Amino acid sequence: MAEYDDKGMDGAATGAAAGRSVAVFAVGGCRCALPAEAVEEVLLLPELACPPGMPSVFEGVMNLEGLAVPVLRLDRLFGLPEGTPGLYSPLILLRGLVPRTALLVDEVREVRRLEGARAVASVVPGAVLADCTVALIGEGEHAIHLLDPQRLLLEGEQARLTAFQAREQERLAGWGASSS
């Protein structure tokens, strides 16, 4: 049995997941959650820039108070059925990732405590979603994948994203300088 414990998301801890606060959302027909402390804010999808060379798992880059923030599509990353983003599509702005990253999801359902729930590991090894899932939280016929935001991208992908974000930050700064 693997689950989220007070020491972090190590996938090896055992015991109850009760008492943990999580943000539950839907993407590509899958129910997922992130630890509430990993979520900085939920935003509505703004207009995004789509610069050349952008990795296919990204929807674009948003300007968040002068900071270029890549918007990652979890449906593409996990190989799930793709949704069509609309005017009110939610973004989950993650806390603690460098560079700052937002996740495009289909729906943010709730933030709640896992009272009485147990997180059980029954993840299919090698599946992309499984590589990011630290636990499956059983709820009736459905399970919620508890994701570790630090596992969303591989180390090399994270390095490329950091370089991409730096280029986009320079581009954004150039636009700001020319309009003043």
CSV table of N, CA and C in Angstrom, one decimal, residues 6-119:
chain,number,residue,atom,x,y,z
A,6,ASP,N,2.7,12.5,5.8
A,6,ASP,CA,3.1,13.8,6.2
A,6,ASP,C,4.5,14.1,5.8
A,7,LYS,N,5.3,13.2,5.4
A,7,LYS,CA,6.7,13.4,5.1
A,7,LYS,C,6.8,13.8,3.6
A,8,GLY,N,5.8,13.7,2.8
A,8,GLY,CA,5.8,14.1,1.4
A,8,GLY,C,5.3,12.9,0.6
A,9,MET,N,5.4,13.1,-0.7
A,9,MET,CA,4.8,12.1,-1.6
A,9,MET,C,5.9,11.2,-2.1
A,10,ASP,N,6.2,10.1,-1.2
A,10,ASP,CA,7.3,9.2,-1.6
A,10,ASP,C,6.8,7.9,-2.2
A,11,GLY,N,5.5,7.7,-2.2
A,11,GLY,CA,5.0,6.5,-2.8
A,11,GLY,C,5.3,5.2,-2.0
A,12,ALA,N,6.0,5.3,-0.9
A,12,ALA,CA,6.4,4.1,-0.2
A,12,ALA,C,5.8,4.0,1.2
A,13,ALA,N,5.2,5.1,1.7
A,13,ALA,CA,4.6,5.1,3.0
A,13,ALA,C,3.4,4.3,3.1
A,14,THR,N,3.1,3.8,4.3
A,14,THR,CA,1.9,3.0,4.4
A,14,THR,C,1.0,3.7,5.5
A,15,GLY,N,-0.3,3.3,5.6
A,15,GLY,CA,-1.2,3.8,6.6
A,15,GLY,C,-2.3,4.6,5.9
A,16,ALA,N,-3.1,5.3,6.7
A,16,ALA,CA,-4.3,6.0,6.1
A,16,ALA,C,-3.9,7.3,5.5
A,17,ALA,N,-4.6,7.7,4.5
A,17,ALA,CA,-4.4,9.0,3.8
A,17,ALA,C,-5.4,10.0,4.5
A,18,ALA,N,-6.2,9.6,5.4
A,18,ALA,CA,-7.2,10.5,6.0
A,18,ALA,C,-6.5,11.7,6.6
A,19,GLY,N,-7.2,12.8,6.5
A,19,GLY,CA,-6.7,14.1,7.0
A,19,GLY,C,-5.9,14.9,6.0
A,20,ARG,N,-5.6,14.4,4.9
A,20,ARG,CA,-4.8,15.2,3.9
A,20,ARG,C,-5.8,16.0,3.1
A,21,SER,N,-5.5,17.2,2.8
A,21,SER,CA,-6.3,18.1,1.9
A,21,SER,C,-5.8,17.9,0.5
A,22,VAL,N,-6.7,17.7,-0.5
A,22,VAL,CA,-6.3,17.6,-1.9
A,22,VAL,C,-7.3,18.4,-2.7
A,23,ALA,N,-6.8,18.8,-3.9
A,23,ALA,CA,-7.6,19.5,-4.9
A,23,ALA,C,-7.9,18.4,-6.0
A,24,VAL,N,-9.2,18.1,-6.1
A,24,VAL,CA,-9.7,17.1,-7.0
A,24,VAL,C,-10.1,17.7,-8.3
A,25,PHE,N,-9.7,17.1,-9.4
A,25,PHE,CA,-10.0,17.7,-10.8
A,25,PHE,C,-10.2,16.5,-11.7
A,26,ALA,N,-10.7,16.9,-12.9
A,26,ALA,CA,-10.9,15.9,-14.0
A,26,ALA,C,-10.1,16.3,-15.2
A,27,VAL,N,-9.6,15.3,-15.9
A,27,VAL,CA,-8.9,15.5,-17.1
A,27,VAL,C,-9.0,14.3,-18.0
A,28,GLY,N,-9.5,14.4,-19.2
A,28,GLY,CA,-9.6,13.3,-20.1
A,28,GLY,C,-10.4,12.1,-19.6
A,29,GLY,N,-11.4,12.4,-18.8
A,29,GLY,CA,-12.2,11.3,-18.3
A,29,GLY,C,-11.6,10.7,-17.1
A,30,CYS,N,-10.5,11.2,-16.6
A,30,CYS,CA,-9.9,10.6,-15.4
A,30,CYS,C,-10.0,11.6,-14.2
A,31,ARG,N,-10.2,11.0,-13.0
A,31,ARG,CA,-10.2,11.8,-11.8
A,31,ARG,C,-8.9,11.8,-11.2
A,32,CYS,N,-8.4,13.0,-10.9
A,32,CYS,CA,-7.0,13.2,-10.3
A,32,CYS,C,-7.1,14.1,-9.2
A,33,ALA,N,-6.0,14.2,-8.4
A,33,ALA,CA,-5.9,15.1,-7.3
A,33,ALA,C,-4.4,15.5,-7.1
A,34,LEU,N,-4.3,16.7,-6.6
A,34,LEU,CA,-3.0,17.2,-6.2
A,34,LEU,C,-3.0,17.5,-4.7
A,35,PRO,N,-2.0,17.4,-4.0
A,35,PRO,CA,-2.0,17.9,-2.6
A,35,PRO,C,-2.4,19.4,-2.6
A,36,ALA,N,-3.2,19.8,-1.7
A,36,ALA,CA,-3.7,21.2,-1.7
A,36,ALA,C,-2.5,22.2,-1.6
A,37,GLU,N,-1.5,21.8,-0.9
A,37,GLU,CA,-0.4,22.7,-0.7
A,37,GLU,C,0.5,22.9,-2.0
A,38,ALA,N,0.2,22.0,-3.0
A,38,ALA,CA,0.9,22.1,-4.3
A,38,ALA,C,0.2,23.1,-5.2
A,39,VAL,N,-1.0,23.5,-4.9
A,39,VAL,CA,-1.8,24.3,-5.7
A,39,VAL,C,-1.8,25.8,-5.2
A,40,GLU,N,-1.2,26.7,-6.0
A,40,GLU,CA,-1.2,28.1,-5.7
A,40,GLU,C,-2.5,28.8,-5.9
A,41,GLU,N,-3.1,28.5,-7.1
A,41,GLU,CA,-4.3,29.2,-7.5
A,41,GLU,C,-5.0,28.5,-8.6
A,42,VAL,N,-6.3,28.6,-8.7
A,42,VAL,CA,-7.0,28.1,-9.9
A,42,VAL,C,-7.5,29.4,-10.7
A,43,LEU,N,-7.1,29.4,-12.0
A,43,LEU,CA,-7.4,30.5,-12.8
A,43,LEU,C,-8.2,30.1,-14.0
A,44,LEU,N,-8.9,31.0,-14.7
A,44,LEU,CA,-9.6,30.7,-15.9
A,44,LEU,C,-8.6,30.9,-17.1
A,45,LEU,N,-8.7,30.2,-18.1
A,45,LEU,CA,-7.8,30.2,-19.2
A,45,LEU,C,-7.7,31.5,-19.9
A,46,PRO,N,-6.6,32.2,-19.8
A,46,PRO,CA,-6.4,33.5,-20.5
A,46,PRO,C,-6.0,33.3,-22.0
A,47,GLU,N,-5.8,34.3,-22.7
A,47,GLU,CA,-5.3,34.2,-24.0
A,47,GLU,C,-3.8,33.8,-23.9
A,48,LEU,N,-3.4,32.8,-24.7
A,48,LEU,CA,-2.1,32.2,-24.6
A,48,LEU,C,-1.3,32.5,-25.8
A,49,ALA,N,0.0,32.7,-25.6
A,49,ALA,CA,0.9,32.9,-26.8
A,49,ALA,C,1.4,31.4,-27.2
A,50,CYS,N,1.5,31.2,-28.4
A,50,CYS,CA,1.9,29.9,-28.9
A,50,CYS,C,3.2,30.1,-29.8
A,51,PRO,N,4.3,30.2,-29.1
A,51,PRO,CA,5.6,30.5,-29.8
A,51,PRO,C,6.1,29.3,-30.5
A,52,PRO,N,6.9,29.5,-31.6
A,52,PRO,CA,7.5,28.4,-32.3
A,52,PRO,C,8.4,27.5,-31.4
A,53,GLY,N,8.4,26.3,-31.7
A,53,GLY,CA,9.2,25.3,-31.0
A,53,GLY,C,8.6,24.9,-29.7
A,54,MET,N,7.4,25.2,-29.4
A,54,MET,CA,6.8,24.9,-28.2
A,54,MET,C,6.5,23.4,-28.2
A,55,PRO,N,6.9,22.7,-27.1
A,55,PRO,CA,6.6,21.2,-27.0
A,55,PRO,C,5.1,20.9,-27.1
A,56,SER,N,4.8,19.8,-27.7
A,56,SER,CA,3.4,19.5,-28.0
A,56,SER,C,2.5,19.3,-26.8
A,57,VAL,N,3.1,19.0,-25.7
A,57,VAL,CA,2.3,18.8,-24.4
A,57,VAL,C,1.9,20.1,-23.8
A,58,PHE,N,2.3,21.2,-24.4
A,58,PHE,CA,1.9,22.5,-23.9
A,58,PHE,C,0.8,23.2,-24.8
A,59,GLU,N,-0.1,23.8,-24.1
A,59,GLU,CA,-1.2,24.6,-24.8
A,59,GLU,C,-0.7,25.9,-25.3
A,60,GLY,N,0.3,26.5,-24.5
A,60,GLY,CA,0.8,27.8,-24.8
A,60,GLY,C,1.5,28.4,-23.6
A,61,VAL,N,1.7,29.7,-23.6
A,61,VAL,CA,2.4,30.4,-22.5
A,61,VAL,C,1.5,31.5,-22.1
A,62,MET,N,1.2,31.7,-20.8
A,62,MET,CA,0.4,32.8,-20.4
A,62,MET,C,1.3,33.8,-19.7
A,63,ASN,N,0.9,35.1,-19.8
A,63,ASN,CA,1.6,36.2,-19.2
A,63,ASN,C,0.9,36.4,-17.8
A,64,LEU,N,1.6,36.0,-16.8
A,64,LEU,CA,1.0,36.1,-15.4
A,64,LEU,C,1.8,37.2,-14.7
A,65,GLU,N,1.3,38.4,-14.7
A,65,GLU,CA,1.9,39.6,-14.1
A,65,GLU,C,3.4,39.8,-14.5
A,66,GLY,N,3.6,39.7,-15.9
A,66,GLY,CA,4.9,39.8,-16.4
A,66,GLY,C,5.8,38.6,-16.4
A,67,LEU,N,5.3,37.5,-16.0
A,67,LEU,CA,6.0,36.3,-16.0
A,67,LEU,C,5.5,35.3,-17.0
A,68,ALA,N,6.3,34.8,-17.8
A,68,ALA,CA,5.9,33.8,-18.8
A,68,ALA,C,5.7,32.4,-18.2
A,69,VAL,N,4.5,31.9,-18.1
A,69,VAL,CA,4.2,30.7,-17.5
A,69,VAL,C,3.7,29.6,-18.5
A,70,PRO,N,4.4,28.6,-18.7
A,70,PRO,CA,4.0,27.5,-19.6
A,70,PRO,C,2.7,26.8,-19.1
A,71,VAL,N,1.8,26.5,-20.0
A,71,VAL,CA,0.6,25.8,-19.6
A,71,VAL,C,0.6,24.4,-20.2
A,72,LEU,N,0.7,23.4,-19.3
A,72,LEU,CA,0.9,22.0,-19.6
A,72,LEU,C,-0.5,21.4,-19.8
A,73,ARG,N,-0.7,20.6,-20.8
A,73,ARG,CA,-1.9,19.8,-21.0
A,73,ARG,C,-1.7,18.4,-20.5
A,74,LEU,N,-2.4,18.1,-19.4
A,74,LEU,CA,-2.3,16.8,-18.8
A,74,LEU,C,-2.9,15.7,-19.7
A,75,ASP,N,-4.0,16.1,-20.4
A,75,ASP,CA,-4.6,15.1,-21.3
A,75,ASP,C,-3.5,14.6,-22.3
A,76,ARG,N,-2.8,15.5,-22.9
A,76,ARG,CA,-1.7,15.1,-23.9
A,76,ARG,C,-0.6,14.3,-23.2
A,77,LEU,N,-0.2,14.8,-22.1
A,77,LEU,CA,1.0,14.2,-21.4
A,77,LEU,C,0.6,12.8,-21.0
A,78,PHE,N,-0.6,12.5,-20.6
A,78,PHE,CA,-1.0,11.2,-20.1
A,78,PHE,C,-1.6,10.3,-21.2
A,79,GLY,N,-1.7,10.9,-22.4
A,79,GLY,CA,-2.3,10.1,-23.5
A,79,GLY,C,-3.8,9.8,-23.3
A,80,LEU,N,-4.5,10.8,-22.7
A,80,LEU,CA,-5.9,10.7,-22.5
A,80,LEU,C,-6.7,11.3,-23.6
A,81,PRO,N,-8.0,11.1,-23.7
A,81,PRO,CA,-8.8,11.8,-24.7
A,81,PRO,C,-8.7,13.3,-24.5
A,82,GLU,N,-8.4,14.0,-25.6
A,82,GLU,CA,-8.2,15.5,-25.5
A,82,GLU,C,-9.5,16.2,-25.5
A,83,GLY,N,-9.6,17.1,-24.6
A,83,GLY,CA,-10.7,18.0,-24.5
A,83,GLY,C,-10.4,19.3,-25.4
A,84,THR,N,-11.5,20.1,-25.6
A,84,THR,CA,-11.3,21.3,-26.3
A,84,THR,C,-11.4,22.4,-25.3
A,85,PRO,N,-10.3,23.1,-25.1
A,85,PRO,CA,-10.3,24.2,-24.1
A,85,PRO,C,-11.3,25.3,-24.5
A,86,GLY,N,-12.0,25.8,-23.6
A,86,GLY,CA,-13.0,26.9,-23.8
A,86,GLY,C,-12.7,28.1,-23.0
A,87,LEU,N,-13.6,29.1,-23.1
A,87,LEU,CA,-13.5,30.3,-22.4
A,87,LEU,C,-13.3,30.2,-20.9
A,88,TYR,N,-14.0,29.2,-20.3
A,88,TYR,CA,-13.9,29.0,-18.8
A,88,TYR,C,-13.1,27.8,-18.4
A,89,SER,N,-12.2,27.3,-19.3
A,89,SER,CA,-11.4,26.2,-18.9
A,89,SER,C,-10.5,26.6,-17.7
A,90,PRO,N,-10.4,25.7,-16.7
A,90,PRO,CA,-9.6,26.0,-15.6
A,90,PRO,C,-8.1,25.7,-15.8
A,91,LEU,N,-7.3,26.5,-15.1
A,91,LEU,CA,-5.9,26.2,-15.0
A,91,LEU,C,-5.5,26.1,-13.6
A,92,ILE,N,-4.7,25.1,-13.2
A,92,ILE,CA,-4.2,25.0,-11.9
A,92,ILE,C,-2.8,25.5,-11.9
A,93,LEU,N,-2.5,26.6,-11.2
A,93,LEU,CA,-1.2,27.1,-11.1
A,93,LEU,C,-0.5,26.4,-9.9
A,94,LEU,N,0.6,25.7,-10.3
A,94,LEU,CA,1.3,24.9,-9.3
A,94,LEU,C,2.3,25.8,-8.5
A,95,ARG,N,2.4,25.4,-7.2
A,95,ARG,CA,3.3,26.1,-6.3
A,95,ARG,C,4.6,25.3,-6.2
A,96,GLY,N,5.8,25.9,-6.2
A,96,GLY,CA,7.0,25.3,-6.0
A,96,GLY,C,7.7,24.7,-7.2
A,97,LEU,N,7.2,24.7,-8.4
A,97,LEU,CA,7.9,24.2,-9.5
A,97,LEU,C,8.7,25.3,-10.2
A,98,VAL,N,9.9,25.0,-10.7
A,98,VAL,CA,10.7,25.9,-11.4
A,98,VAL,C,10.9,25.4,-12.8
A,99,PRO,N,10.4,26.1,-13.9
A,99,PRO,CA,9.7,27.3,-13.8
A,99,PRO,C,8.3,27.1,-13.3
A,100,ARG,N,7.7,28.2,-13.0
A,100,ARG,CA,6.2,28.2,-12.6
A,100,ARG,C,5.5,27.5,-13.8
A,101,THR,N,4.6,26.7,-13.4
A,101,THR,CA,3.8,25.9,-14.5
A,101,THR,C,2.4,25.9,-14.1
A,102,ALA,N,1.5,26.0,-15.1
A,102,ALA,CA,0.1,25.8,-14.9
A,102,ALA,C,-0.4,24.6,-15.7
A,103,LEU,N,-1.4,23.9,-15.1
A,103,LEU,CA,-2.0,22.7,-15.7
A,103,LEU,C,-3.4,23.0,-16.3
A,104,LEU,N,-3.6,22.7,-17.6
A,104,LEU,CA,-4.9,22.9,-18.2
A,104,LEU,C,-5.7,21.6,-17.9
A,105,VAL,N,-6.8,21.7,-17.2
A,105,VAL,CA,-7.6,20.5,-16.9
A,105,VAL,C,-9.1,20.8,-17.4
A,106,ASP,N,-9.9,19.7,-17.4
A,106,ASP,CA,-11.3,19.9,-17.8
A,106,ASP,C,-12.2,20.5,-16.8
A,107,GLU,N,-11.9,20.2,-15.5
A,107,GLU,CA,-12.8,20.7,-14.5
A,107,GLU,C,-12.1,20.6,-13.1
A,108,VAL,N,-12.2,21.6,-12.3
A,108,VAL,CA,-11.7,21.5,-10.9
A,108,VAL,C,-13.0,21.3,-10.1
A,109,ARG,N,-13.0,20.1,-9.4
A,109,ARG,CA,-14.2,19.7,-8.7
A,109,ARG,C,-14.3,20.2,-7.3
A,110,GLU,N,-13.2,20.1,-6.5
A,110,GLU,CA,-13.3,20.5,-5.1
A,110,GLU,C,-11.9,20.4,-4.4
A,111,VAL,N,-11.8,21.1,-3.3
A,111,VAL,CA,-10.7,20.9,-2.4
A,111,VAL,C,-11.3,20.3,-1.2
A,112,ARG,N,-10.8,19.1,-0.7
A,112,ARG,CA,-11.4,18.5,0.4
A,112,ARG,C,-10.3,17.7,1.2
A,113,ARG,N,-10.7,17.3,2.4
A,113,ARG,CA,-9.9,16.5,3.2
A,113,ARG,C,-10.3,15.0,2.9
A,114,LEU,N,-9.3,14.2,3.0
A,114,LEU,CA,-9.6,12.7,2.7
A,114,LEU,C,-10.0,12.0,4.0
A,115,GLU,N,-11.1,12.4,4.6
A,115,GLU,CA,-11.5,11.8,5.8
A,115,GLU,C,-11.9,10.4,5.6
A,116,GLY,N,-11.3,9.5,6.3
A,116,GLY,CA,-11.7,8.1,6.2
A,116,GLY,C,-11.3,7.4,5.0
A,117,ALA,N,-10.7,8.1,4.0
A,117,ALA,CA,-10.3,7.4,2.8
A,117,ALA,C,-8.9,6.7,3.0
A,118,ARG,N,-8.7,5.7,2.2
A,118,ARG,CA,-7.4,5.0,2.3
A,118,ARG,C,-6.9,5.1,0.9
A,119,ALA,N,-5.6,5.3,0.8
A,119,ALA,CA,-4.9,5.4,-0.5
A,119,ALA,C,-4.3,4.1,-0.7
